[in-house]
Amino acid sequence: MNKKHHFKDPKWIVFGGSYGGSLALWTRQKYPNLTAGAVGSSPLLQPKADFWKATQFVEDTYRSYNPKCADNIEIAFAQILDMMGTELGRDQLSELFRLKPPLSNRTLKYEDIQLLTSIQLNNFILGAQFRGGPLM
């Protein structure tokens, strides 16, 4: 950007929300000479390993909307994990989520299961965090 517009020693204002909000604030803190300011919306200011309270908040949000909703989400995640254990299940998940390459074409590693679960969970986290979407 600086080269493209021939800027010389600009100071940027960095923006971010949620995790990006943390990055914006940490960037400002670490590189005050490069930034004029930072806007961090809903940042996590003190990172924690295995921060289970974040997903507990998500469950509580859906449960307060409708206890059946939270129960069904829990059942769906259990079904997804079960389906990953069989070739037929992996074929069904690949078709359902339009995965390329399909899960059945590879030997699943623990990291693969974590990634797919994380991607799916993130949809529910964002809905709860920002109170958006059709359920909220």
GROMACS .gro file of C-alpha atoms in nm, residues 17-81:
model
   65
   17GLY     CA    1  -1.308  -0.704   1.592
   18SER     CA    2  -1.297  -1.004   1.826
   19TYR     CA    3  -0.960  -1.176   1.772
   20GLY     CA    4  -0.877  -0.912   1.510
   21GLY     CA    5  -0.945  -0.651   1.778
   22SER     CA    6  -0.678  -0.811   1.993
   23LEU     CA    7  -0.437  -0.805   1.699
   24ALA     CA    8  -0.510  -0.437   1.636
   25LEU     CA    9  -0.441  -0.343   1.998
   26TRP     CA   10  -0.128  -0.558   2.021
   27THR     CA   11  -0.001  -0.407   1.694
   28ARG     CA   12  -0.045  -0.058   1.836
   29GLN     CA   13   0.130  -0.161   2.156
   30LYS     CA   14   0.421  -0.333   1.981
   31TYR     CA   15   0.466  -0.086   1.693
   32PRO     CA   16   0.371   0.263   1.818
   33ASN     CA   17   0.614   0.410   1.566
   34LEU     CA   18   0.412   0.262   1.277
   35THR     CA   19   0.060   0.332   1.401
   36ALA     CA   20  -0.135   0.646   1.483
   37GLY     CA   21  -0.402   0.456   1.672
   38ALA     CA   22  -0.601   0.135   1.706
   39VAL     CA   23  -0.967   0.042   1.731
   40GLY     CA   24  -1.033  -0.296   1.889
   41SER     CA   25  -1.395  -0.407   1.914
   42SER     CA   26  -1.464  -0.698   2.154
   43PRO     CA   27  -1.098  -0.793   2.190
   44LEU     CA   28  -0.970  -1.063   2.421
   45LEU     CA   29  -0.717  -0.867   2.624
   46GLN     CA   30  -0.567  -1.147   2.829
   47PRO     CA   31  -0.523  -1.461   2.617
   48LYS     CA   32  -0.574  -1.793   2.790
   49ALA     CA   33  -0.493  -2.146   2.685
   50ASP     CA   34  -0.797  -2.375   2.676
   51PHE     CA   35  -1.044  -2.093   2.731
   52TRP     CA   36  -1.353  -2.310   2.775
   53LYS     CA   37  -1.564  -2.022   2.910
   54ALA     CA   38  -1.588  -1.884   2.556
   55THR     CA   39  -1.776  -2.190   2.434
   56GLN     CA   40  -1.975  -2.203   2.758
   57PHE     CA   41  -2.098  -1.852   2.674
   58VAL     CA   42  -2.205  -1.979   2.331
   59GLU     CA   43  -2.398  -2.270   2.481
   60ASP     CA   44  -2.563  -2.041   2.737
   61THR     CA   45  -2.667  -1.801   2.459
   62TYR     CA   46  -2.836  -2.070   2.250
   63ARG     CA   47  -2.985  -2.235   2.559
   64SER     CA   48  -3.141  -1.903   2.667
   65TYR     CA   49  -3.292  -1.871   2.319
   66ASN     CA   50  -3.434  -2.224   2.332
   67PRO     CA   51  -3.301  -2.519   2.535
   68LYS     CA   52  -3.394  -2.755   2.249
   69CYS     CA   53  -3.175  -2.549   2.015
   70ALA     CA   54  -2.867  -2.600   2.233
   71ASP     CA   55  -2.948  -2.971   2.272
   72ASN     CA   56  -2.978  -3.012   1.894
   73ILE     CA   57  -2.645  -2.838   1.834
   74GLU     CA   58  -2.479  -3.073   2.082
   75ILE     CA   59  -2.638  -3.375   1.912
   76ALA     CA   60  -2.527  -3.252   1.569
   77PHE     CA   61  -2.165  -3.215   1.679
   78ALA     CA   62  -2.170  -3.565   1.829
   79GLN     CA   63  -2.310  -3.700   1.500
   80ILE     CA   64  -2.040  -3.521   1.298
   81LEU     CA   65  -1.767  -3.672   1.515
   0.00000   0.00000   0.00000
